[in-house]
Short mmCIF file of C-alpha atoms and ligand atoms in Angstrom, two decimals:
data_model
loop_
_atom_site.label_atom_id
_atom_site.label_comp_id
_atom_site.label_asym_id
_atom_site.label_seq_id
_atom_site.Cartn_x
_atom_site.Cartn_y
_atom_site.Cartn_z
CA MET A 175 109.83 117.41 131.34
CA ASN A 176 112.31 120.49 129.84
CA GLY A 177 112.35 121.82 133.25
CA LEU A 178 111.11 125.50 132.08
CA ASP A 179 107.43 125.04 132.34
CA GLU A 180 105.75 125.38 135.42
CA LEU A 181 103.12 122.62 135.44
CA LEU A 182 100.12 122.20 137.92
CA ASP A 183 99.03 118.58 139.07
CA TYR A 184 96.48 117.40 136.76
CA ASP A 185 93.94 116.67 139.18
CA GLU A 186 94.18 120.20 140.82
CA VAL A 187 93.30 121.44 137.22
CA MET A 188 90.36 119.19 137.04
CA ALA A 189 89.17 120.35 140.30
CA THR A 190 88.81 124.17 138.99
CA HIS A 191 88.64 123.96 135.36
CA ASP A 192 86.64 122.35 132.43
CA VAL A 193 88.82 121.25 129.26
CA VAL A 194 87.87 121.96 125.62
CA ILE A 195 89.76 120.41 122.97
CA GLY A 196 89.72 120.48 119.20
CA LEU A 197 91.57 118.09 116.92
CA GLU A 198 92.52 118.92 113.25
CA VAL A 199 93.69 115.69 111.83
CA HIS A 200 95.38 115.29 108.47
CA VAL A 201 95.14 112.27 106.80
CA GLU A 202 97.01 111.22 103.50
CA LEU A 203 94.99 109.41 101.23
CA ASP A 204 96.08 106.00 99.47
CA THR A 205 95.33 107.27 95.91
CA LYS A 206 97.49 106.01 93.07
CA SER A 207 98.34 109.51 91.92
CA LYS A 208 98.66 112.85 93.51
CA MET A 209 95.81 115.38 93.97
CA TRP A 210 96.28 117.45 90.91
CA CYS A 211 98.38 115.23 88.57
CA GLY A 212 99.35 111.88 87.37
CA CYS A 213 102.51 111.35 89.68
CA SER A 214 102.66 108.47 91.59
CA THR A 215 102.08 108.73 95.54
CA ASP A 216 104.32 105.75 96.38
CA PHE A 217 106.15 105.92 99.37
CA GLY A 218 109.94 105.49 99.78
CA ALA A 219 110.85 106.16 95.91
CA ALA A 220 114.25 108.01 95.27
CA PRO A 221 113.93 111.71 96.06
CA ASN A 222 112.13 113.79 93.32
CA SER A 223 111.53 110.71 91.18
CA HIS A 224 107.69 111.27 91.45
CA THR A 225 107.33 115.03 90.10
CA CYS A 226 106.18 116.65 87.17
CA PRO A 227 105.45 120.33 86.33
CA VAL A 228 102.25 120.59 88.08
CA CYS A 229 103.59 119.25 91.49
CA LEU A 230 106.95 121.11 91.14
CA GLY A 231 104.59 124.31 90.71
CA LEU A 232 106.23 125.30 87.60
CA PRO A 233 104.69 128.52 85.85
CA GLY A 234 102.19 127.64 83.28
CA SER A 235 101.24 124.23 84.72
CA LEU A 236 97.50 123.54 85.59
CA PRO A 237 95.99 121.32 88.30
CA VAL A 238 93.14 118.88 87.43
CA VAL A 239 91.44 117.18 90.52
CA ASN A 240 91.68 113.57 91.12
CA ARG A 241 88.45 112.15 91.16
CA THR A 242 89.22 109.25 93.47
CA ALA A 243 90.50 111.80 96.21
CA VAL A 244 86.95 113.62 96.14
CA GLU A 245 85.39 110.35 96.52
CA SER A 246 87.64 109.25 99.48
CA ALA A 247 86.52 112.56 100.90
CA ILE A 248 83.13 112.28 100.49
CA ARG A 249 82.92 108.76 101.98
CA ILE A 250 84.91 109.97 104.81
CA GLY A 251 82.49 112.74 105.24
CA LEU A 252 79.57 110.37 105.16
CA SER A 253 81.17 108.25 107.46
CA LEU A 254 81.35 111.04 110.16
CA GLY A 255 77.73 111.97 109.41
CA CYS A 256 78.60 115.11 107.58
CA GLN A 257 76.66 116.90 105.29
CA ILE A 258 78.15 117.04 101.62
CA ALA A 259 78.24 120.19 99.79
CA GLU A 260 76.01 120.53 96.70
CA TRP A 261 78.95 122.94 95.22
CA CYS A 262 82.13 124.13 96.73
CA ARG A 263 85.46 125.51 95.59
CA PHE A 264 89.29 125.10 96.33
CA ALA A 265 91.07 128.01 97.80
CA ARG A 266 94.63 129.02 97.60
CA LYS A 267 96.44 129.38 100.96
CA ASN A 268 99.40 131.51 100.53
CA TYR A 269 102.59 131.39 102.32
CA PHE A 270 106.11 130.71 101.68
CA TYR A 271 107.94 127.78 102.53
CA PRO A 272 110.63 125.71 100.48
CA ASP A 273 108.57 122.54 100.73
CA MET A 274 105.63 124.48 98.99
CA THR A 275 106.68 124.87 95.25
CA LYS A 276 103.57 127.01 94.30
CA ASN A 277 104.10 129.31 97.41
CA TYR A 278 100.72 128.63 98.08
CA GLN A 279 98.88 125.34 99.09
CA ILE A 280 95.60 124.46 97.32
CA SER A 281 93.06 123.82 100.15
CA GLN A 282 89.50 124.52 101.02
CA TYR A 283 88.55 127.49 103.26
CA ASP A 284 84.76 128.64 103.84
CA GLU A 285 83.44 126.13 101.44
CA PRO A 286 84.59 122.67 102.59
CA LEU A 287 83.43 119.41 101.06
CA CYS A 288 81.80 117.98 103.72
CA PHE A 289 80.70 119.84 106.97
CA ASP A 290 78.37 119.59 110.08
CA GLY A 291 78.94 115.84 111.23
CA GLU A 292 78.98 114.12 114.57
CA VAL A 293 80.56 110.80 115.63
CA VAL A 294 80.09 109.09 119.12
CA ILE A 295 83.11 107.11 120.29
CA VAL A 296 83.32 105.06 123.45
CA VAL A 297 85.83 105.86 125.98
CA ASP A 298 86.00 103.75 129.34
CA GLY A 299 82.84 102.42 128.39
CA GLN A 300 81.23 106.15 128.30
CA PRO A 301 80.07 107.43 124.98
CA GLN A 302 81.50 110.71 123.99
CA VAL A 303 80.03 112.90 121.27
CA ILE A 304 82.76 114.49 118.88
CA PRO A 305 81.14 117.03 116.58
CA ILE A 306 82.87 117.48 113.49
CA GLU A 307 83.09 120.93 111.92
CA ARG A 308 84.24 119.79 108.38
CA VAL A 309 86.37 117.72 106.16
CA HIS A 310 88.25 119.26 103.56
CA MET A 311 90.51 118.35 100.59
CA GLU A 312 94.14 119.77 100.16
CA GLU A 313 97.46 118.74 99.28
CA ASP A 314 100.52 117.60 101.27
CA ALA A 315 104.02 119.60 100.98
CA GLY A 316 107.17 118.23 99.92
CA LYS A 317 109.62 117.00 102.72
CA THR A 318 112.79 118.91 103.76
CA SER A 319 115.72 117.22 105.50
CA HIS A 320 118.34 119.33 107.16
CA VAL A 321 121.80 118.25 107.04
CA GLY A 322 124.28 118.58 109.78
CA GLY A 323 123.14 120.56 112.89
CA ALA A 324 121.88 117.29 114.05
CA GLY A 325 119.03 117.39 111.40
CA ARG A 326 117.68 120.66 112.83
CA ILE A 327 117.56 123.73 110.64
CA GLN A 328 119.32 125.77 113.22
CA GLY A 329 123.09 125.01 112.86
CA ALA A 330 122.19 122.79 109.55
CA ASP A 331 125.00 123.11 106.93
CA TYR A 332 122.41 122.80 104.06
CA SER A 333 118.84 121.49 103.40
CA LEU A 334 117.58 118.79 100.96
CA LEU A 335 114.23 118.93 99.15
CA ASP A 336 112.29 116.01 98.18
CA TYR A 337 108.91 116.85 96.33
CA ASN A 338 107.59 113.29 96.01
CA ARG A 339 105.11 114.12 98.74
CA ALA A 340 104.38 117.50 97.18
CA GLY A 341 100.70 117.07 95.98
CA VAL A 342 99.67 114.10 97.77
CA PRO A 343 96.10 114.20 98.78
CA LEU A 344 95.57 115.35 101.97
CA MET A 345 92.37 115.50 104.04
CA GLU A 346 91.84 117.61 107.05
CA ILE A 347 89.02 116.46 109.33
CA VAL A 348 88.38 119.29 112.13
CA THR A 349 86.17 118.82 115.28
CA LYS A 350 84.26 121.68 116.64
CA PRO A 351 85.04 122.50 119.98
CA VAL A 352 84.84 118.87 122.06
CA LEU A 353 82.86 119.80 125.55
CA GLY A 354 81.87 117.21 128.13
CA THR A 355 85.12 115.30 128.31
CA GLY A 356 85.03 115.50 132.25
CA THR A 357 88.53 114.53 133.29
CA LYS A 358 89.15 112.58 130.26
CA ALA A 359 89.99 115.07 127.23
CA PRO A 360 93.64 113.56 126.59
CA GLU A 361 92.16 109.94 126.50
CA VAL A 362 89.09 111.11 124.44
CA ALA A 363 91.68 112.50 121.97
CA ARG A 364 93.39 109.46 121.69
CA GLU A 365 90.25 107.41 121.37
CA TYR A 366 89.38 109.49 118.61
CA MET A 367 92.62 109.12 116.69
CA ALA A 368 92.14 105.54 117.11
CA PHE A 369 88.70 105.54 115.67
CA LEU A 370 89.70 107.63 112.84
CA ARG A 371 92.43 105.39 111.99
CA GLU A 372 90.31 102.16 112.11
CA LEU A 373 87.77 103.97 109.88
CA MET A 374 90.22 105.22 107.24
CA ARG A 375 91.50 101.57 107.01
CA ALA A 376 87.74 100.08 106.97
CA LEU A 377 87.06 102.85 104.16
CA GLY A 378 90.38 101.89 102.30
CA VAL A 379 91.13 105.43 101.82
CA SER A 380 94.47 105.39 103.74
CA GLN A 381 96.65 103.27 105.38
CA ALA A 382 96.66 105.85 108.21
CA ARG A 383 100.01 104.91 109.48
CA MET A 384 101.07 107.39 112.07
CA GLU A 385 104.65 106.53 112.27
CA ARG A 386 104.74 107.44 108.54
CA GLY A 387 103.14 110.73 108.76
CA ASN A 388 100.07 109.12 106.92
CA MET A 389 97.87 110.46 109.70
CA ARG A 390 99.08 113.21 111.91
CA CYS A 391 97.21 115.51 114.52
CA ASP A 392 97.27 119.00 115.51
CA ALA A 393 95.64 119.07 119.24
CA ASN A 394 93.87 122.26 120.05
CA VAL A 395 93.20 122.51 124.02
CA SER A 396 91.86 125.37 126.38
CA LEU A 397 90.75 125.72 129.83
CA MET A 398 87.79 127.41 131.32
CA PRO A 399 86.60 127.84 135.00
CA LYS A 400 84.31 125.24 135.86
CA GLY A 401 80.61 126.38 135.05
CA SER A 402 81.82 129.17 132.77
CA ASP A 403 80.16 129.15 129.19
CA GLU A 404 83.07 131.13 127.38
CA LEU A 405 85.68 129.32 125.74
CA GLY A 406 89.37 129.89 127.10
CA THR A 407 92.39 130.62 124.73
CA ARG A 408 93.50 127.77 123.09
CA THR A 409 96.87 126.52 122.33
CA GLU A 410 97.62 124.40 119.23
CA THR A 411 100.08 121.70 119.57
CA LYS A 412 101.14 120.70 115.72
CA ASN A 413 102.10 117.68 113.94
CA ILE A 414 101.57 114.90 116.57
CA ASN A 415 102.20 111.50 115.06
CA SER A 416 101.34 108.71 117.56
CA LEU A 417 98.15 108.01 119.59
CA LYS A 418 100.22 108.04 122.76
CA SER A 419 101.72 111.58 122.08
CA VAL A 420 98.45 113.11 121.46
CA GLU A 421 97.29 111.94 124.86
CA ALA A 422 100.47 113.23 126.31
CA ALA A 423 100.80 116.39 124.78
CA LEU A 424 97.20 117.41 125.74
CA ARG A 425 98.04 116.52 129.28
CA TYR A 426 101.09 118.40 129.11
CA GLU A 427 99.22 121.46 127.85
CA ILE A 428 96.48 121.08 130.24
CA CYS A 429 98.69 121.09 133.22
CA ARG A 430 100.77 123.97 131.90
CA GLN A 431 97.82 126.14 131.01
CA GLY A 432 96.77 125.36 134.76
CA ALA A 433 99.62 126.46 136.00
CA VAL A 434 99.57 129.69 133.93
CA LEU A 435 96.09 130.43 135.12
CA LYS A 436 96.66 129.52 138.88
CA ARG A 437 99.42 132.16 138.91
CA GLY A 438 96.99 134.79 137.44
CA GLY A 439 98.74 134.96 134.08
CA ARG A 440 97.01 134.44 130.51
CA VAL A 441 97.36 131.76 128.09
CA VAL A 442 99.01 132.77 124.84
CA GLN A 443 97.30 131.66 121.95
CA GLU A 444 100.01 130.18 119.92
CA THR A 445 101.26 127.03 117.95
CA ARG A 446 103.44 124.72 120.01
CA MET A 447 105.62 121.89 119.18
CA TRP A 448 105.44 118.58 120.94
CA HIS A 449 108.80 116.75 121.82
CA GLU A 450 108.94 113.08 122.19
CA GLU A 451 110.71 113.61 125.72
CA GLY A 452 107.38 114.63 127.02
CA TYR A 453 107.11 118.40 126.60
CA THR A 454 105.89 121.29 124.38
CA THR A 455 107.59 124.33 123.37
CA ALA A 456 106.44 127.63 121.93
CA GLY A 457 106.47 127.73 118.16
CA ARG A 458 105.47 130.70 115.79
CA SER A 459 102.69 132.77 117.26
CA LYS A 460 99.59 131.82 115.42
CA GLU A 461 98.70 132.99 111.99
CA THR A 462 95.53 134.48 111.38
CA ALA A 463 93.31 133.62 108.38
CA GLU A 464 94.36 137.03 107.16
CA ASP A 465 97.84 136.37 106.78
CA TYR A 466 97.05 133.37 104.28
CA ARG A 467 95.35 135.84 101.87
CA TYR A 468 92.87 133.12 101.10
CA PHE A 469 91.04 133.48 97.72
CA PRO A 470 89.19 131.10 95.70
CA GLU A 471 91.56 129.08 93.35
CA PRO A 472 91.15 130.15 89.77
CA ASP A 473 92.77 127.18 88.37
CA LEU A 474 90.31 124.85 89.42
CA VAL A 475 86.59 124.47 88.65
CA PRO A 476 84.18 124.23 91.81
CA VAL A 477 83.22 120.67 93.02
CA ALA A 478 79.81 119.95 92.66
CA PRO A 479 78.89 116.22 93.50
CA SER A 480 75.36 115.39 92.23
CA ARG A 481 73.14 113.66 94.92
CA GLU A 482 72.99 110.49 92.95
CA TRP A 483 76.71 110.30 93.15
CA VAL A 484 76.83 110.84 96.70
CA ALA A 485 73.83 108.35 97.15
CA GLN A 486 76.14 105.82 95.19
CA LEU A 487 78.99 106.57 97.37
CA ARG A 488 76.91 106.10 100.74
CA ALA A 489 76.08 102.40 99.40
CA THR A 490 79.53 101.78 99.24
CA LEU A 491 80.31 102.46 102.90
CA PRO A 492 81.69 99.64 105.04
CA GLU A 493 80.14 98.37 108.34
CA PRO A 494 81.27 101.05 111.10
CA PRO A 495 84.18 99.35 112.68
CA ALA A 496 82.84 99.69 116.18
CA GLU A 497 79.88 97.88 115.15
CA ARG A 498 81.59 95.21 113.25
CA ARG A 499 83.72 94.70 116.73
CA ILE A 500 80.62 93.99 118.63
CA ARG A 501 78.89 91.77 115.93
CA LEU A 502 81.92 89.49 115.61
CA GLN A 503 82.64 89.33 119.44
CA ALA A 504 79.18 88.16 119.76
CA GLU A 505 79.48 85.65 116.73
CA TRP A 506 82.76 84.26 118.15
CA GLY A 507 81.63 83.91 121.50
CA PHE A 508 84.63 85.94 123.00
CA THR A 509 84.70 87.52 126.44
CA ASP A 510 85.31 91.11 126.86
CA LEU A 511 88.75 90.43 128.07
CA GLU A 512 89.46 87.98 125.02
CA MET A 513 88.14 90.77 122.70
CA ARG A 514 90.11 93.43 124.17
CA ASP A 515 93.26 91.32 123.22
CA VAL A 516 92.02 91.15 119.77
CA ASN A 517 91.31 94.84 119.51
CA GLY A 518 94.65 95.62 121.21
CA ASN A 519 96.58 93.75 118.54
CA GLU A 520 96.65 95.65 115.24
CA GLY A 521 95.31 93.76 112.25
CA ALA A 522 94.06 90.78 114.65
CA ILE A 523 90.71 91.24 114.03
CA ASP A 524 90.83 90.84 110.17
CA LEU A 525 93.02 87.82 110.26
CA ILE A 526 90.79 86.13 112.81
CA GLU A 527 87.88 86.80 110.78
CA GLN A 528 89.67 85.44 107.45
CA THR A 529 90.94 82.37 109.42
CA VAL A 530 87.47 81.69 110.84
CA SER A 531 85.98 82.12 107.07
CA ALA A 532 88.53 79.29 105.85
CA GLY A 533 87.17 77.06 108.45
CA ALA A 534 88.93 77.22 111.89
CA ALA A 535 87.10 77.70 115.23
CA ALA A 536 87.17 81.27 116.43
CA ALA A 537 88.98 80.07 119.59
CA SER A 538 91.72 78.36 117.67
CA ALA A 539 91.99 81.16 115.15
CA ARG A 540 92.59 83.59 118.17
CA LYS A 541 94.73 81.25 119.99
CA TRP A 542 97.31 81.05 116.88
CA TRP A 543 97.13 84.79 115.90
CA LEU A 544 97.22 86.25 119.50
CA THR A 545 100.26 83.85 120.97
CA GLU A 546 102.70 82.05 118.48
CA LEU A 547 102.28 84.42 115.73
CA ALA A 548 101.90 87.58 117.46
CA ARG A 549 105.07 86.62 119.56
CA ARG A 550 107.05 86.14 116.06
CA ALA A 551 105.65 89.60 114.69
CA ASN A 552 106.84 91.05 118.07
CA GLU A 553 110.38 89.49 118.08
CA ALA A 554 110.57 90.53 114.26
CA GLY A 555 109.06 93.81 114.88
CA ILE A 556 106.83 93.55 112.03
CA GLY A 557 102.94 93.47 111.69
CA LEU A 558 100.84 90.52 112.37
CA ASP A 559 99.84 90.64 108.62
CA GLU A 560 103.38 90.41 107.72
CA VAL A 561 104.60 87.46 109.56
CA GLY A 562 104.29 85.33 106.29
CA ILE A 563 101.78 82.70 107.18
CA SER A 564 98.13 83.42 105.54
CA PRO A 565 94.76 82.99 107.33
CA ALA A 566 93.90 80.36 105.15
CA GLN A 567 97.39 78.20 106.16
CA VAL A 568 96.49 78.87 109.80
CA ALA A 569 92.95 77.10 109.30
CA ALA A 570 94.59 74.53 107.44
CA LEU A 571 97.25 73.92 110.29
CA GLN A 572 94.41 73.94 113.03
CA SER A 573 92.58 71.38 110.90
CA LEU A 574 95.76 68.90 111.29
CA VAL A 575 95.48 69.61 114.94
CA ASP A 576 91.68 68.95 115.08
CA ASP A 577 92.36 65.59 113.34
CA GLY A 578 95.22 64.67 115.46
CA THR A 579 97.72 64.85 112.88
CA LEU A 580 99.79 67.57 114.81
CA THR A 581 99.86 68.63 118.36
CA ASP A 582 100.01 72.15 119.18
CA ASN A 583 103.97 71.82 119.49
CA LEU A 584 104.34 70.08 116.13
CA ALA A 585 102.01 72.69 114.55
CA ARG A 586 104.86 75.51 115.88
CA GLN A 587 107.30 73.48 114.03
CA VAL A 588 105.16 73.39 110.76
CA ILE A 589 104.76 77.18 111.10
CA ASP A 590 108.54 77.27 110.88
CA GLY A 591 108.55 75.22 107.61
CA VAL A 592 105.70 77.58 106.18
CA LEU A 593 107.49 80.52 107.17
CA ALA A 594 110.74 79.12 105.53
CA GLY A 595 108.87 78.61 102.31
CA GLU A 596 108.41 75.25 102.31
CA GLY A 597 104.88 75.32 101.41
CA GLU A 598 101.39 74.44 102.62
CA PRO A 599 101.18 73.17 106.37
CA ALA A 600 100.49 69.51 104.66
CA ASP A 601 103.55 69.83 102.88
CA VAL A 602 105.63 70.78 105.60
CA VAL A 603 104.08 67.95 107.72
CA ALA A 604 105.18 65.61 104.93
CA ALA A 605 108.65 66.81 104.17
CA ARG A 606 109.78 67.26 107.86
CA GLY A 607 108.13 63.92 109.21
CA LEU A 608 106.05 65.84 111.71
CA ALA A 609 102.82 64.04 111.93
CA VAL A 610 101.78 62.43 115.44
CA VAL A 611 102.69 59.02 115.82
CA SER A 612 99.62 57.42 116.45
CA ASP A 613 100.81 53.59 116.16
CA GLU A 614 100.10 52.39 119.46
CA GLY A 615 102.65 49.77 118.76
CA ALA A 616 105.53 52.14 118.22
CA LEU A 617 104.23 54.38 121.24
CA ALA A 618 104.09 51.17 123.42
CA GLN A 619 107.66 50.15 122.42
CA ALA A 620 108.89 53.96 123.31
CA VAL A 621 107.21 53.59 126.71
CA ASP A 622 108.79 50.27 127.55
CA ALA A 623 112.09 51.73 126.43
CA ALA A 624 111.75 54.78 128.81
CA ILE A 625 110.83 52.38 131.78
CA ALA A 626 113.75 50.19 131.26
CA ALA A 627 116.14 53.12 130.93
CA ASN A 628 114.89 54.61 134.39
CA PRO A 629 114.06 51.96 136.71
CA ALA A 630 114.27 54.03 139.71
CA ILE A 631 111.64 56.37 138.45
CA ALA A 632 109.34 53.65 137.36
CA GLN A 633 109.61 52.24 140.74
CA LYS A 634 108.33 55.63 142.22
CA VAL A 635 105.48 55.57 139.85
CA ARG A 636 104.53 51.92 141.02
CA ASP A 637 104.85 52.90 144.86
CA GLY A 638 102.24 55.40 143.91
CA LYS A 639 104.15 58.68 143.08
CA VAL A 640 102.10 59.50 140.00
CA GLN A 641 104.06 62.96 139.58
CA ALA A 642 107.36 61.04 138.87
CA ALA A 643 105.56 59.79 135.70
CA GLY A 644 106.33 63.32 134.18
CA ALA A 645 109.93 62.50 133.65
CA LEU A 646 108.92 59.13 131.92
CA ILE A 647 106.35 61.00 129.75
CA GLY A 648 109.23 63.52 128.84
CA ALA A 649 111.67 60.87 127.84
CA VAL A 650 109.16 59.24 125.68
CA MET A 651 108.21 62.59 123.80
CA LYS A 652 111.95 62.98 123.47
CA ALA A 653 112.63 59.93 122.07
CA MET A 654 109.80 60.42 119.72
CA LYS A 655 110.94 64.19 118.84
CA GLY A 656 107.82 65.59 120.01
CA ARG A 657 105.74 63.45 117.49
CA ALA A 658 103.44 61.85 120.21
CA ASP A 659 100.21 62.78 121.86
CA ALA A 660 101.42 63.66 125.53
CA ALA A 661 98.08 62.97 127.05
CA ARG A 662 98.19 59.21 125.27
CA VAL A 663 101.83 58.59 126.57
CA ARG A 664 100.60 59.37 130.05
CA GLU A 665 97.93 56.95 129.75
CA LEU A 666 100.31 54.34 128.69
CA VAL A 667 102.92 54.97 131.24
CA LEU A 668 100.45 54.82 134.03
CA GLU A 669 98.84 51.86 132.53
CA LYS A 670 102.29 49.86 132.53
CA LEU A 671 103.18 50.95 136.11
CA SER A 672 99.87 50.19 137.84
P1 ADP B 846 93.28 127.12 112.72
O1 ADP B 846 93.19 127.15 111.36
O2 ADP B 846 93.55 128.25 113.55
O3 ADP B 846 93.81 125.92 113.48
P2 ADP B 846 90.92 125.69 112.80
O4 ADP B 846 89.29 126.39 113.04
O5 ADP B 846 91.31 125.00 111.51
O6 ADP B 846 91.56 126.87 113.25
O7 ADP B 846 90.76 124.70 113.84
C1 ADP B 846 90.90 124.92 115.14
C2 ADP B 846 90.55 123.78 115.81
O8 ADP B 846 90.49 124.17 117.38
C3 ADP B 846 89.12 123.41 115.75
O9 ADP B 846 89.09 122.07 116.19
C4 ADP B 846 88.28 124.01 116.91
O10 ADP B 846 87.23 123.07 117.05
C5 ADP B 846 89.30 124.12 118.02
N1 ADP B 846 88.81 125.29 118.89
C6 ADP B 846 88.40 126.37 118.53
N2 ADP B 846 88.34 127.03 119.54
C7 ADP B 846 88.87 126.40 120.77
C8 ADP B 846 88.96 126.63 122.29
N3 ADP B 846 88.85 127.68 122.65
N4 ADP B 846 89.55 125.72 122.81
C9 ADP B 846 89.81 124.26 122.26
N5 ADP B 846 89.53 123.90 120.99
C10 ADP B 846 89.34 125.19 120.30
MG1 MG B 847 94.51 124.53 111.58
ZN1 ZN B 848 103.15 115.55 89.48
#
């Protein structure tokens, strides 16, 4: 809360108004080269090292369309149930900003490549239709950093520009107004973003990492009195870059607009900025299309994908992620709760699938990835797929547990070894001498020693206090450095003291 906006209670808004949302999502494609030139799109390179006359907008340079970007756009469009234009053009969107080298962005306007789609997502168990207006191609802008003045333009001493991102292929996916979300518009928006992120990754067209700005959302929202069929005035909160913030920003705008309407005011159509502290502020008042003086881009030929090409691309579409989740849950025999943990852990479903393909039982694969390895990933602040152990190694580890070579405890030490670069699980077991001692003679000796060293406890067990055996089992396990099967040790202790 910034303390300036009056907010109406969310439920109170819901009691009198219907919410309409519209989401404009930008996705940076993972192509090797940029949209109109051969420069690399790699993230994190030295500033301005990935630039050329085209992406610097130098006079006389000419753009050429990146074929892979067009393919990705078509595949995205097909996945969203869109029509693919037989013929379409790029358009110039004219505006000045220092991160826009040409003083116009090449985008698409009234002739998008993909249009009129629809997807159904599930929110809290309920299906929700998301109608898609269009998917169009454009280019990203450069990156401005303000130096001094706490990084804001106001008060900055000077600003730096990095054009490495200028010209990176950008897809804009725009929904039609989304109706029928009941009281759940913010959750629907969040789920839709999660759906898109998963889809982009499944298609392999973008890493869709919101924290890196690979995927970002402008969230439009308006209120209309219940029963009305005339859309209210919307605001557009720009450049939201996390799922949580999409939900929070919409909730905030709904409560803010609700308060404006309740006191008889009118919502101003404007862009707003989201602040991670939890509120929006007014940005510039909204440009209209006329302000941009759109016109067809004369430097590029129209894009006219043949129907054969579109059919070929359709054949490359992956199983839709939601269907895949349902299929794998059934194959793995996971309960809804177990599957929810899998879905809630980024990348877990792929890792578990690969671990199962490498021979592990689904339950074991799930156990390793969601407990021990998830914990390590969390502690290191990295992704599950970055922990440093492969699905094949996890499967190998589990097979050593299954054949009795390792206990789960010893397996954890083997993981330490694998992560330390000591080789495959079997190598670590050999080098560190971690295998379970199954030699009954050695076990019996250790049990005898523990009993001899703890006569009082042994006597308690003899007297029928079976719980006291725990201390003896612990002593044996300690003496064997964990390399014993605790259940077998327990049997031996109780046998000897009965
Ligand atoms: P702009 O370029 O002005 O942002 P777009 O057409 O690109 O306009 O996107 C507007 C977005 O807002 C779309 O997702 C559209 O469905 C949505 N939208 C339009 N009117 C409303 C409204 N009254 N309330 C909520 N969303 C709306
Ligand atoms: Mg827009
Ligand atoms: Zn370039």
